[in-house]
Tab-separated table of C-alpha atoms (C1' of nucleotides) in Angstrom:
chain	number	residue	atom	x	y	z
A	1	MET	CA	-8.465	-120.597	0.083
A	2	PHE	CA	-8.519	-119.618	-3.574
A	3	ALA	CA	-9.530	-121.723	-6.541
A	4	LEU	CA	-8.347	-121.061	-10.038
A	5	VAL	CA	-10.764	-122.550	-12.547
A	6	ASP	CA	-9.400	-122.731	-16.073
A	7	CYS	CA	-11.223	-124.073	-19.118
A	8	ASN	CA	-9.143	-126.645	-20.952
A	9	ASN	CA	-8.151	-125.471	-24.453
A	10	PHE	CA	-11.153	-123.171	-24.267
A	11	TYR	CA	-11.775	-122.128	-27.886
A	12	ALA	CA	-11.113	-125.631	-29.140
A	13	SER	CA	-13.461	-127.042	-26.505
A	14	CYS	CA	-16.211	-124.584	-27.520
A	15	GLU	CA	-16.022	-125.823	-31.092
A	16	ARG	CA	-16.186	-129.423	-29.933
A	17	VAL	CA	-19.346	-128.824	-27.922
A	18	PHE	CA	-21.168	-128.407	-31.224
A	19	HIS	CA	-19.100	-130.942	-33.175
A	20	PRO	CA	-18.985	-133.861	-30.744
A	21	SER	CA	-17.577	-136.118	-33.449
A	22	LEU	CA	-14.340	-134.172	-33.003
A	23	LEU	CA	-13.817	-135.375	-29.430
A	24	GLY	CA	-10.382	-136.970	-29.288
A	25	LYS	CA	-9.443	-135.498	-32.682
A	26	PRO	CA	-6.853	-132.774	-33.248
A	27	ILE	CA	-8.312	-129.314	-33.815
A	28	VAL	CA	-6.946	-125.757	-33.911
A	29	VAL	CA	-8.578	-122.330	-33.839
A	30	LEU	CA	-7.080	-119.441	-35.801
A	31	SER	CA	-6.827	-115.730	-34.994
A	32	ASN	CA	-8.589	-112.993	-36.954
A	33	ASN	CA	-8.032	-113.189	-40.700
A	34	ASP	CA	-7.094	-116.824	-40.156
A	35	GLY	CA	-3.588	-115.621	-39.340
A	36	CYS	CA	-2.089	-117.694	-36.518
A	37	VAL	CA	-3.007	-120.607	-34.306
A	38	ILE	CA	-4.404	-119.300	-31.010
A	39	ALA	CA	-5.905	-122.467	-29.538
A	40	ARG	CA	-5.101	-126.163	-29.879
A	41	SER	CA	-6.670	-129.328	-28.578
A	42	ASN	CA	-4.308	-131.666	-26.711
A	43	GLU	CA	-4.135	-133.874	-29.809
A	44	ALA	CA	-2.996	-130.902	-31.930
A	45	LYS	CA	-0.382	-129.982	-29.337
A	46	ALA	CA	0.920	-133.549	-29.441
A	47	LEU	CA	1.285	-133.303	-33.215
A	48	GLY	CA	3.679	-130.407	-32.739
A	49	VAL	CA	1.561	-127.370	-33.600
A	50	PRO	CA	3.035	-124.498	-31.583
A	51	MET	CA	1.048	-121.617	-30.104
A	52	GLY	CA	1.045	-118.665	-32.483
A	53	ALA	CA	2.043	-120.740	-35.488
A	54	PRO	CA	1.328	-118.881	-38.765
A	55	ALA	CA	-1.490	-120.816	-40.421
A	56	PHE	CA	-0.003	-120.714	-43.911
A	57	GLU	CA	3.219	-122.326	-42.702
A	58	TYR	CA	1.309	-125.214	-41.149
A	59	ALA	CA	-1.365	-125.733	-43.816
A	60	GLN	CA	0.453	-128.823	-45.058
A	61	LEU	CA	0.673	-130.392	-41.608
A	62	PHE	CA	-3.025	-129.696	-40.950
A	63	LYS	CA	-3.863	-131.571	-44.107
A	64	GLU	CA	-1.496	-134.489	-43.586
A	65	LYS	CA	-2.524	-135.138	-39.998
A	66	GLY	CA	-6.214	-134.418	-40.466
A	67	ILE	CA	-6.188	-131.499	-38.076
A	68	GLN	CA	-9.565	-129.745	-38.129
A	69	VAL	CA	-9.208	-125.973	-38.521
A	70	PHE	CA	-11.643	-123.295	-37.260
A	71	SER	CA	-11.715	-119.516	-37.689
A	72	SER	CA	-12.245	-117.742	-34.397
A	73	ASN	CA	-15.866	-117.228	-33.435
A	74	TYR	CA	-15.765	-114.752	-30.558
A	75	GLU	CA	-19.514	-114.430	-30.313
A	76	LEU	CA	-19.738	-118.132	-29.541
A	77	TYR	CA	-16.755	-118.148	-27.145
A	78	GLY	CA	-17.992	-115.074	-25.299
A	79	ASP	CA	-21.408	-116.597	-24.764
A	80	MET	CA	-20.010	-119.977	-23.702
A	81	SER	CA	-17.701	-118.154	-21.302
A	82	SER	CA	-20.555	-116.360	-19.562
A	83	ARG	CA	-22.381	-119.687	-19.215
A	84	VAL	CA	-19.348	-121.251	-17.538
A	85	MET	CA	-18.845	-118.225	-15.272
A	86	SER	CA	-22.457	-118.068	-14.148
A	87	THR	CA	-22.352	-121.755	-13.289
A	88	LEU	CA	-19.218	-121.160	-11.196
A	89	ALA	CA	-20.873	-118.200	-9.477
A	90	THR	CA	-23.379	-120.579	-7.912
A	91	PHE	CA	-20.569	-122.143	-5.871
A	92	THR	CA	-19.317	-119.003	-4.092
A	93	PRO	CA	-20.301	-115.346	-3.865
A	94	ASP	CA	-16.685	-114.253	-4.439
A	95	ILE	CA	-15.650	-114.649	-8.050
A	96	GLU	CA	-13.046	-112.756	-10.051
A	97	VAL	CA	-13.428	-113.342	-13.769
A	98	TYR	CA	-9.797	-113.127	-14.789
A	99	SER	CA	-10.092	-113.746	-18.511
A	100	ILE	CA	-12.463	-115.279	-21.027
A	101	ASP	CA	-11.540	-118.774	-19.813
A	102	GLU	CA	-10.330	-118.335	-16.235
A	103	SER	CA	-11.780	-117.346	-12.885
A	104	PHE	CA	-10.466	-117.037	-9.378
A	105	LEU	CA	-12.938	-118.077	-6.685
A	106	LYS	CA	-12.532	-117.255	-3.030
A	107	PHE	CA	-13.704	-119.667	-0.365
A	108	ASN	CA	-13.540	-117.749	2.880
A	109	GLY	CA	-14.030	-120.023	5.829
A	110	PHE	CA	-15.332	-122.786	3.613
A	111	ASP	CA	-12.548	-125.187	4.580
A	112	VAL	CA	-13.869	-125.344	8.114
A	113	HIS	CA	-17.238	-126.672	7.031
A	114	PHE	CA	-16.565	-128.176	3.649
A	115	ASP	CA	-14.318	-130.654	2.001
A	116	LEU	CA	-13.023	-128.192	-0.597
A	117	GLU	CA	-11.623	-130.873	-2.856
A	118	ALA	CA	-15.017	-132.559	-3.058
A	119	HIS	CA	-16.592	-129.159	-3.667
A	120	ALA	CA	-14.187	-128.583	-6.572
A	121	LEU	CA	-14.870	-132.004	-8.068
A	122	LYS	CA	-18.550	-131.105	-7.986
A	123	MET	CA	-17.748	-127.869	-9.807
A	124	VAL	CA	-15.933	-129.700	-12.585
A	125	GLN	CA	-18.904	-132.023	-13.006
A	126	THR	CA	-21.506	-129.276	-12.902
A	127	VAL	CA	-19.752	-127.083	-15.462
A	128	LYS	CA	-19.395	-130.131	-17.664
A	129	GLN	CA	-23.064	-130.954	-17.314
A	130	HIS	CA	-24.267	-127.386	-17.940
A	131	THR	CA	-21.930	-126.421	-20.765
A	132	HIS	CA	-19.927	-129.476	-21.899
A	133	ILE	CA	-16.750	-127.463	-21.323
A	134	PRO	CA	-13.980	-129.344	-19.470
A	135	VAL	CA	-12.286	-127.354	-16.705
A	136	SER	CA	-9.325	-127.887	-14.359
A	137	ILE	CA	-9.208	-126.518	-10.830
A	138	GLY	CA	-6.277	-125.603	-8.591
A	139	LEU	CA	-6.864	-124.858	-4.906
A	140	ALA	CA	-4.381	-123.115	-2.609
A	141	PRO	CA	-4.049	-120.400	0.040
A	142	THR	CA	-2.863	-117.778	-2.476
A	143	LYS	CA	-3.661	-116.887	-6.076
A	144	ALA	CA	-0.174	-117.645	-7.408
A	145	LEU	CA	-0.197	-121.055	-5.698
A	146	ALA	CA	-3.683	-121.752	-7.048
A	147	LYS	CA	-2.213	-121.128	-10.504
A	148	VAL	CA	0.528	-123.670	-9.781
A	149	ALA	CA	-2.006	-126.183	-8.482
A	150	ASN	CA	-4.103	-125.661	-11.590
A	151	LYS	CA	-1.134	-126.504	-13.821
A	152	ILE	CA	-0.693	-129.777	-11.952
A	153	ALA	CA	-4.382	-130.646	-12.257
A	154	LYS	CA	-4.238	-129.971	-15.972
A	155	LYS	CA	-1.025	-131.909	-16.504
A	156	PHE	CA	-2.274	-135.040	-14.692
A	157	PRO	CA	-6.019	-135.190	-15.367
A	158	GLU	CA	-6.298	-138.932	-14.681
A	159	ARG	CA	-4.450	-138.966	-11.388
A	160	THR	CA	-6.067	-135.764	-10.093
A	161	ASN	CA	-9.539	-135.921	-11.674
A	162	SER	CA	-8.693	-132.379	-12.818
A	163	VAL	CA	-8.555	-131.012	-9.270
A	164	TYR	CA	-5.394	-130.411	-7.252
A	165	VAL	CA	-5.082	-128.900	-3.793
A	166	ILE	CA	-2.011	-127.361	-2.195
A	167	ASP	CA	-2.893	-127.295	1.479
A	168	THR	CA	0.260	-128.379	3.275
A	169	GLU	CA	3.803	-127.030	3.416
A	170	GLU	CA	5.090	-130.311	2.044
A	171	LYS	CA	2.829	-130.133	-1.007
A	172	ARG	CA	3.686	-126.478	-1.563
A	173	ILE	CA	7.416	-127.156	-1.708
A	174	LYS	CA	7.009	-130.218	-3.863
A	175	ALA	CA	4.809	-128.295	-6.300
A	176	LEU	CA	7.223	-125.364	-6.499
A	177	LYS	CA	10.180	-127.655	-7.135
A	178	TRP	CA	8.234	-129.249	-9.951
A	179	THR	CA	7.318	-125.879	-11.550
A	180	LYS	CA	9.755	-124.498	-14.100
A	181	ILE	CA	10.580	-120.834	-13.633
A	182	GLU	CA	9.277	-119.842	-17.054
A	183	ASP	CA	5.905	-121.419	-16.231
A	184	VAL	CA	5.318	-119.231	-13.202
A	185	TRP	CA	2.443	-116.772	-13.504
A	186	GLY	CA	3.952	-113.288	-13.797
A	187	ILE	CA	7.381	-114.400	-14.993
A	188	GLY	CA	7.707	-113.810	-18.689
A	189	ARG	CA	10.501	-114.062	-21.217
A	190	GLN	CA	12.749	-111.295	-19.903
A	191	HIS	CA	12.574	-112.259	-16.256
A	192	SER	CA	13.055	-115.970	-16.846
A	193	LYS	CA	16.085	-115.247	-19.024
A	194	ARG	CA	17.673	-113.179	-16.291
A	195	LEU	CA	16.787	-115.718	-13.594
A	196	LYS	CA	18.125	-118.668	-15.562
A	197	ALA	CA	21.398	-116.827	-16.012
A	198	LEU	CA	21.597	-116.877	-12.210
A	199	GLN	CA	20.907	-120.622	-12.168
A	200	ILE	CA	17.340	-120.128	-10.955
A	201	HIS	CA	15.386	-122.801	-12.815
A	202	THR	CA	12.414	-123.604	-10.610
A	203	ALA	CA	9.712	-121.673	-8.785
A	204	TYR	CA	11.160	-123.007	-5.528
A	205	GLN	CA	14.581	-121.499	-6.212
A	206	PHE	CA	12.899	-118.201	-7.013
A	207	THR	CA	11.305	-118.143	-3.558
A	208	GLN	CA	14.779	-118.530	-1.999
A	209	LEU	CA	16.034	-115.208	-3.438
A	210	HIS	CA	16.380	-112.157	-1.227
A	211	ASP	CA	13.455	-109.744	-1.128
A	212	ASP	CA	15.781	-106.842	-1.964
A	213	TRP	CA	17.064	-108.449	-5.127
A	214	VAL	CA	13.567	-109.313	-6.304
A	215	ARG	CA	12.290	-105.837	-5.484
A	216	LYS	CA	15.154	-104.187	-7.331
A	217	HIS	CA	15.027	-106.234	-10.518
A	218	MET	CA	11.363	-107.200	-10.726
A	219	THR	CA	9.587	-104.270	-9.006
A	220	VAL	CA	7.009	-104.691	-6.286
A	221	GLN	CA	5.020	-106.949	-8.585
A	222	GLY	CA	7.831	-109.509	-8.494
A	223	LEU	CA	8.045	-109.213	-4.735
A	224	ARG	CA	4.316	-109.742	-4.304
A	225	LEU	CA	4.605	-112.819	-6.496
A	226	LYS	CA	7.432	-114.210	-4.367
A	227	HIS	CA	5.439	-113.779	-1.170
A	228	ASP	CA	2.362	-115.285	-2.786
A	229	LEU	CA	4.373	-118.364	-3.767
A	230	GLN	CA	5.648	-118.593	-0.199
A	231	GLY	CA	2.070	-118.908	0.943
A	232	VAL	CA	1.531	-115.341	2.145
A	233	SER	CA	-1.359	-113.957	0.138
A	234	SER	CA	-0.095	-110.738	-1.470
A	235	ILE	CA	-1.877	-110.496	-4.797
A	236	ASP	CA	-5.264	-108.857	-4.469
A	237	PHE	CA	-8.516	-110.496	-5.324
A	238	GLU	CA	-10.165	-108.037	-7.679
A	239	THR	CA	-13.817	-107.446	-8.170
A	240	VAL	CA	-15.200	-106.285	-11.475
A	241	GLN	CA	-14.065	-102.847	-12.459
A	242	PRO	CA	-14.676	-100.772	-15.538
A	243	LYS	CA	-11.874	-100.869	-18.073
A	244	GLN	CA	-9.207	-98.177	-17.893
A	245	SER	CA	-8.614	-98.289	-21.620
A	246	ILE	CA	-10.476	-99.655	-24.591
A	247	ALA	CA	-8.866	-100.612	-27.876
A	248	VAL	CA	-10.129	-101.674	-31.271
A	249	THR	CA	-7.312	-102.629	-33.595
A	250	ARG	CA	-7.163	-104.825	-36.673
A	251	SER	CA	-4.810	-106.153	-39.274
A	252	PHE	CA	-6.266	-105.644	-42.737
A	253	GLU	CA	-6.966	-108.654	-44.892
A	254	THR	CA	-4.966	-106.936	-47.635
A	255	MET	CA	-2.699	-103.893	-47.727
A	256	TYR	CA	-4.266	-100.444	-48.157
A	257	THR	CA	-2.613	-97.337	-49.538
A	258	ALA	CA	-5.502	-94.928	-50.176
A	259	LYS	CA	-6.303	-92.638	-47.283
A	260	ALA	CA	-10.049	-92.919	-47.894
A	261	ASP	CA	-9.940	-96.695	-47.339
A	262	ILE	CA	-8.064	-96.332	-44.093
A	263	ALA	CA	-10.287	-93.472	-42.931
A	264	GLU	CA	-13.320	-95.703	-43.345
A	265	ARG	CA	-11.812	-98.591	-41.416
A	266	VAL	CA	-10.703	-96.314	-38.620
A	267	ALA	CA	-14.188	-94.737	-38.430
A	268	THR	CA	-15.558	-98.238	-37.944
A	269	PHE	CA	-13.072	-98.831	-35.103
A	270	VAL	CA	-14.170	-95.564	-33.484
A	271	ALA	CA	-17.819	-96.615	-33.648
A	272	SER	CA	-16.942	-99.823	-31.828
A	273	CYS	CA	-14.857	-97.975	-29.212
A	274	GLY	CA	-17.720	-95.543	-28.589
A	275	GLU	CA	-20.170	-98.363	-28.128
A	276	LYS	CA	-17.909	-100.107	-25.604
A	277	LEU	CA	-17.393	-96.826	-23.741
A	278	ARG	CA	-21.108	-96.162	-23.457
A	279	LYS	CA	-21.731	-99.733	-22.406
A	280	GLN	CA	-19.557	-99.320	-19.316
A	281	ASN	CA	-20.788	-95.755	-18.818
A	282	SER	CA	-17.373	-94.120	-19.238
A	283	HIS	CA	-16.079	-91.028	-21.013
A	284	ALA	CA	-12.693	-90.744	-22.701
A	285	ASN	CA	-10.258	-87.924	-22.087
A	286	VAL	CA	-7.547	-89.206	-24.400
A	287	VAL	CA	-7.790	-90.889	-27.774
A	288	MET	CA	-4.994	-92.460	-29.788
A	289	VAL	CA	-4.771	-93.643	-33.396
A	290	PHE	CA	-2.045	-95.694	-35.000
A	291	LEU	CA	-1.305	-96.878	-38.493
A	292	TYR	CA	1.364	-99.470	-39.374
A	293	SER	CA	2.828	-100.689	-42.630
A	294	ASN	CA	3.441	-104.408	-43.133
A	295	PHE	CA	6.246	-105.306	-40.759
A	296	PHE	CA	6.896	-108.635	-42.497
A	297	ARG	CA	7.523	-107.066	-45.905
A	298	LYS	CA	11.106	-105.913	-45.544
A	299	ASP	CA	11.133	-105.159	-49.270
A	300	LEU	CA	8.565	-102.366	-48.871
A	301	PRO	CA	9.046	-98.930	-47.291
A	302	GLN	CA	8.016	-98.973	-43.637
A	303	HIS	CA	6.067	-96.405	-41.653
A	304	ARG	CA	4.613	-96.464	-38.172
A	305	GLY	CA	2.380	-93.535	-37.350
A	306	PHE	CA	1.043	-92.931	-33.855
A	307	ILE	CA	-0.676	-89.926	-32.314
A	308	THR	CA	-2.239	-89.132	-28.939
A	309	MET	CA	-4.893	-86.446	-28.573
A	310	LYS	CA	-6.766	-84.933	-25.671
A	311	THR	CA	-10.499	-84.578	-26.041
A	312	PRO	CA	-11.850	-81.058	-25.363
A	313	TYR	CA	-14.136	-82.555	-22.707
A	314	PRO	CA	-14.790	-86.106	-21.476
A	315	THR	CA	-16.797	-87.781	-24.210
A	316	ASN	CA	-18.159	-91.095	-25.400
A	317	SER	CA	-19.766	-89.651	-28.496
A	318	THR	CA	-18.803	-91.542	-31.611
A	319	PHE	CA	-19.129	-88.293	-33.566
A	320	GLU	CA	-16.780	-86.313	-31.370
A	321	LEU	CA	-14.258	-89.132	-31.114
A	322	ASN	CA	-14.285	-89.642	-34.849
A	323	ARG	CA	-13.729	-85.943	-35.534
A	324	LEU	CA	-10.518	-86.116	-33.469
A	325	VAL	CA	-9.426	-89.461	-34.826
A	326	GLN	CA	-9.793	-88.397	-38.456
A	327	GLU	CA	-7.826	-85.243	-37.689
A	328	GLY	CA	-5.092	-87.352	-36.105
A	329	LEU	CA	-5.113	-89.797	-38.984
A	330	SER	CA	-4.381	-86.960	-41.433
A	331	LYS	CA	-1.289	-86.128	-39.421
A	332	ILE	CA	0.156	-89.641	-39.307
A	333	TYR	CA	-0.851	-90.806	-42.774
A	334	LYS	CA	1.922	-90.833	-45.351
A	335	SER	CA	1.128	-91.551	-48.991
A	336	GLY	CA	2.928	-94.247	-50.946
A	337	ILE	CA	2.970	-96.705	-48.046
A	338	SER	CA	1.203	-100.059	-47.997
A	339	TYR	CA	-0.626	-100.231	-44.700
A	340	LYS	CA	-1.487	-103.466	-42.936
A	341	LYS	CA	-2.779	-102.521	-39.534
A	342	ALA	CA	-4.515	-99.693	-37.723
A	343	GLY	CA	-6.227	-99.098	-34.439
A	344	VAL	CA	-8.014	-96.709	-32.124
A	345	ILE	CA	-7.477	-96.639	-28.368
A	346	VAL	CA	-9.411	-94.544	-25.872
A	347	THR	CA	-7.937	-94.060	-22.432
A	348	ASP	CA	-7.844	-91.859	-19.351
A	349	LEU	CA	-11.455	-92.860	-18.861
A	350	THR	CA	-13.729	-91.246	-16.319
A	351	THR	CA	-16.921	-92.736	-15.037
A	352	ALA	CA	-20.217	-90.943	-15.390
A	353	GLU	CA	-20.227	-89.987	-11.693
A	354	ALA	CA	-16.884	-88.237	-12.011
A	355	TYR	CA	-17.920	-86.500	-15.203
A	356	GLN	CA	-16.651	-82.959	-15.266
A	357	LEU	CA	-18.074	-80.359	-17.582
A	358	GLY	CA	-15.680	-78.546	-19.883
A	359	LEU	CA	-15.329	-74.868	-19.164
A	360	PHE	CA	-16.004	-73.644	-22.694
A	361	GLU	CA	-17.283	-76.652	-24.543
A	362	SER	CA	-19.377	-79.641	-23.711
A	363	GLU	CA	-21.073	-82.590	-25.280
A	364	ASN	CA	-23.824	-81.888	-27.737
A	365	PRO	CA	-26.877	-83.143	-25.820
A	366	LYS	CA	-28.482	-84.287	-29.037
A	367	HIS	CA	-25.649	-86.762	-29.524
A	368	VAL	CA	-26.329	-88.328	-26.154
A	369	GLU	CA	-29.917	-89.166	-26.939
A	370	LEU	CA	-29.201	-90.195	-30.489
A	371	LEU	CA	-26.437	-92.578	-29.461
A	372	GLN	CA	-28.528	-94.049	-26.676
A	373	THR	CA	-31.140	-94.896	-29.247
A	374	VAL	CA	-28.597	-96.357	-31.644
A	375	ASP	CA	-27.165	-98.552	-28.877
A	376	ALA	CA	-30.601	-99.710	-27.786
A	377	LEU	CA	-31.543	-100.700	-31.326
A	378	ASN	CA	-28.263	-102.481	-31.922
A	379	THR	CA	-28.520	-104.391	-28.677
A	380	ARG	CA	-32.041	-105.461	-29.386
A	381	TYR	CA	-31.805	-106.255	-33.086
A	382	GLY	CA	-28.100	-106.927	-33.580
A	383	GLN	CA	-26.031	-104.148	-35.166
A	384	VAL	CA	-28.767	-102.813	-37.413
A	385	VAL	CA	-27.839	-99.103	-37.214
A	386	LYS	CA	-24.498	-97.986	-38.621
A	387	PHE	CA	-22.786	-94.660	-39.166
A	388	ALA	CA	-22.666	-93.324	-42.713
A	389	ASN	CA	-18.881	-93.086	-42.612
A	390	ASN	CA	-18.623	-96.832	-42.008
A	391	ASP	CA	-18.535	-99.149	-44.966
A	392	LEU	CA	-22.193	-99.925	-45.353
A	393	LYS	CA	-21.649	-102.328	-48.218
A	394	ARG	CA	-19.029	-104.162	-46.256
A	395	ARG	CA	-16.485	-104.244	-49.071
A	396	TRP	CA	-13.819	-105.416	-46.678
A	397	LYS	CA	-14.240	-108.712	-45.018
A	398	MET	CA	-12.169	-110.592	-42.571
A	399	LYS	CA	-10.761	-113.793	-43.909
A	400	GLN	CA	-12.698	-116.512	-42.083
A	401	MET	CA	-12.665	-119.639	-44.159
A	402	GLN	CA	-13.719	-122.041	-41.421
A	403	LEU	CA	-16.173	-120.087	-39.314
A	404	SER	CA	-18.521	-122.122	-37.184
A	405	LYS	CA	-22.123	-121.126	-36.464
A	406	ARG	CA	-23.211	-118.822	-33.642
A	407	HIS	CA	-25.260	-121.624	-32.157
A	408	THR	CA	-26.091	-119.953	-28.862
A	409	THR	CA	-26.684	-116.332	-29.836
A	410	SER	CA	-28.412	-116.333	-33.229
A	411	TRP	CA	-31.851	-117.781	-33.938
A	412	ASN	CA	-30.816	-118.403	-37.533
A	413	GLU	CA	-27.841	-120.493	-36.553
A	414	LEU	CA	-29.268	-122.927	-34.034
A	415	LEU	CA	-27.753	-126.360	-33.991
A	416	GLU	CA	-29.858	-128.769	-36.021
A	417	VAL	CA	-30.227	-132.296	-34.777
A	418	SER	CA	-31.587	-134.859	-37.170
B	1	DT	C1'	-0.002	-114.478	-51.112
B	2	DC	C1'	-0.252	-115.572	-45.930
B	3	DT	C1'	2.133	-113.646	-39.581
B	4	DG	C1'	-4.049	-111.656	-33.802
B	5	DG	C1'	-6.222	-108.688	-30.382
B	6	DG	C1'	-7.032	-106.603	-25.927
B	7	DG	C1'	-5.664	-105.588	-21.519
B	8	DT	C1'	-2.853	-104.287	-16.614
B	9	DC	C1'	0.768	-102.445	-13.563
B	10	DC	C1'	5.148	-100.144	-12.437
B	11	DT	C1'	9.208	-96.979	-12.742
B	12	DA	C1'	12.510	-93.482	-14.189
B	13	DG	C1'	13.086	-89.155	-15.414
B	14	DG	C1'	11.619	-84.637	-17.021
B	15	DA	C1'	8.816	-80.554	-16.136
B	16	DC	C1'	7.054	-77.886	-12.989
B	17	DC	C1'	5.903	-75.762	-8.284
B	18	DC	C1'	7.220	-73.041	-3.974
C	1	DT	C1'	35.861	-71.708	-9.476
C	2	DC	C1'	31.145	-71.244	-7.379
C	3	DT	C1'	24.559	-72.369	-8.552
C	4	DG	C1'	19.309	-75.424	-2.648
C	5	DG	C1'	15.908	-78.482	-1.161
C	6	DG	C1'	11.733	-80.749	-1.235
C	7	DG	C1'	7.823	-81.876	-3.432
C	8	DT	C1'	4.004	-83.410	-7.289
C	9	DC	C1'	2.453	-84.649	-11.771
C	10	DC	C1'	2.877	-86.616	-16.189
C	11	DT	C1'	4.581	-89.628	-19.762
C	12	DA	C1'	7.109	-93.102	-22.300
C	13	DG	C1'	8.408	-97.408	-22.201
C	14	DG	C1'	9.086	-101.973	-20.272
C	15	DA	C1'	7.284	-106.023	-18.355
C	16	DC	C1'	3.576	-109.051	-17.903
C	17	DC	C1'	-1.210	-111.582	-18.739
C	18	DC	C1'	-4.850	-114.273	-21.622
DNA sequence: TCTGGGGTCCTAGGACCC
DNA sequence: TCTGGGGTCCTAGGACCC
């Protein structure tokens, strides 16, 4: 049996842990630069705030309805997430952390000795007690069915106590008939459009299609999903693996035209990419840079620059990566354009064990030691060492009008109780 | 004025090999 | 007029997830 544990309205719930007076009140959390709504409490959903709503279009509604607005505070959410996950890990040795707010848990052979539903109810309580984060749990013989069960638990919290189990054929069919096709895990906009055109409206109808049709139009991924929904476990349980690509991309708080401004921002992205690479002990073989004008400003000339470069040897040196990235930036930069977004992506990553020396060139060994020291200092003291090509005065600043405190990760921002 | 960020997997088709 | 067969590797792009 698999359990899918999902935190309810995770970012909104994190904010409420430290603002308990907001329990039962509508709140939303905004994306970087306070751009769009990326999390909503149930109350905010009920007031008609859609996912992804541009904040400026809804400012009036927030005010009228007394909806509390927060800027996103990833340091807080990341820390709360690891607290939830480590609590869950005490319930089973097999845990797949699927996203910041979701985990799959495997209970091999547990059903023989345990009442799994009672076990899950205990999990909900324990997570609540340890972190104050509300979670919902779906239990089923496959991952896709656990997702379905989770949706039911979340939709009917009173009747289910936030735990729902699909453990009989009757319950499986009933659940699938209840699930709309567009709500199925792995079926997005394109697939549900095509399926609806064929009068397939529920997950159950989807499972009645022929394997060949599903394989042809939805690849093997679609076929695995179908089998999973039929109760035959076909989607792998994945243990932690290093990332295959790492990206740092940002929209700018304002539009930039000068190359020097963009070069500085991009150098900062590279520094962050390098740090993430070294953290998971990987080296990049390919690095990409992109630079976009403001897509929403149809009145301005548009330009989308993108370039992919091979590194001369596998590297995680911020210096080497930046040399390439700045070279690439010169090739894609066009003057007279107002730029709104840029990013750096490293990919084709190799792990340290598979590290292959270049034939003619290799990493400057001094960089390795230097960067190790930089990382160690930054980990210990919190981003105290920066590269000279980064904006040391921090002229640019993300728009974050409603940022909450980093209560759990910064001594200076502890919650005060009076 | 204002519109997020970071990932994964799969396939078709071209380039290349013998 | 007419032009083999069987592979591998790589990449761009599409689809999806949170």
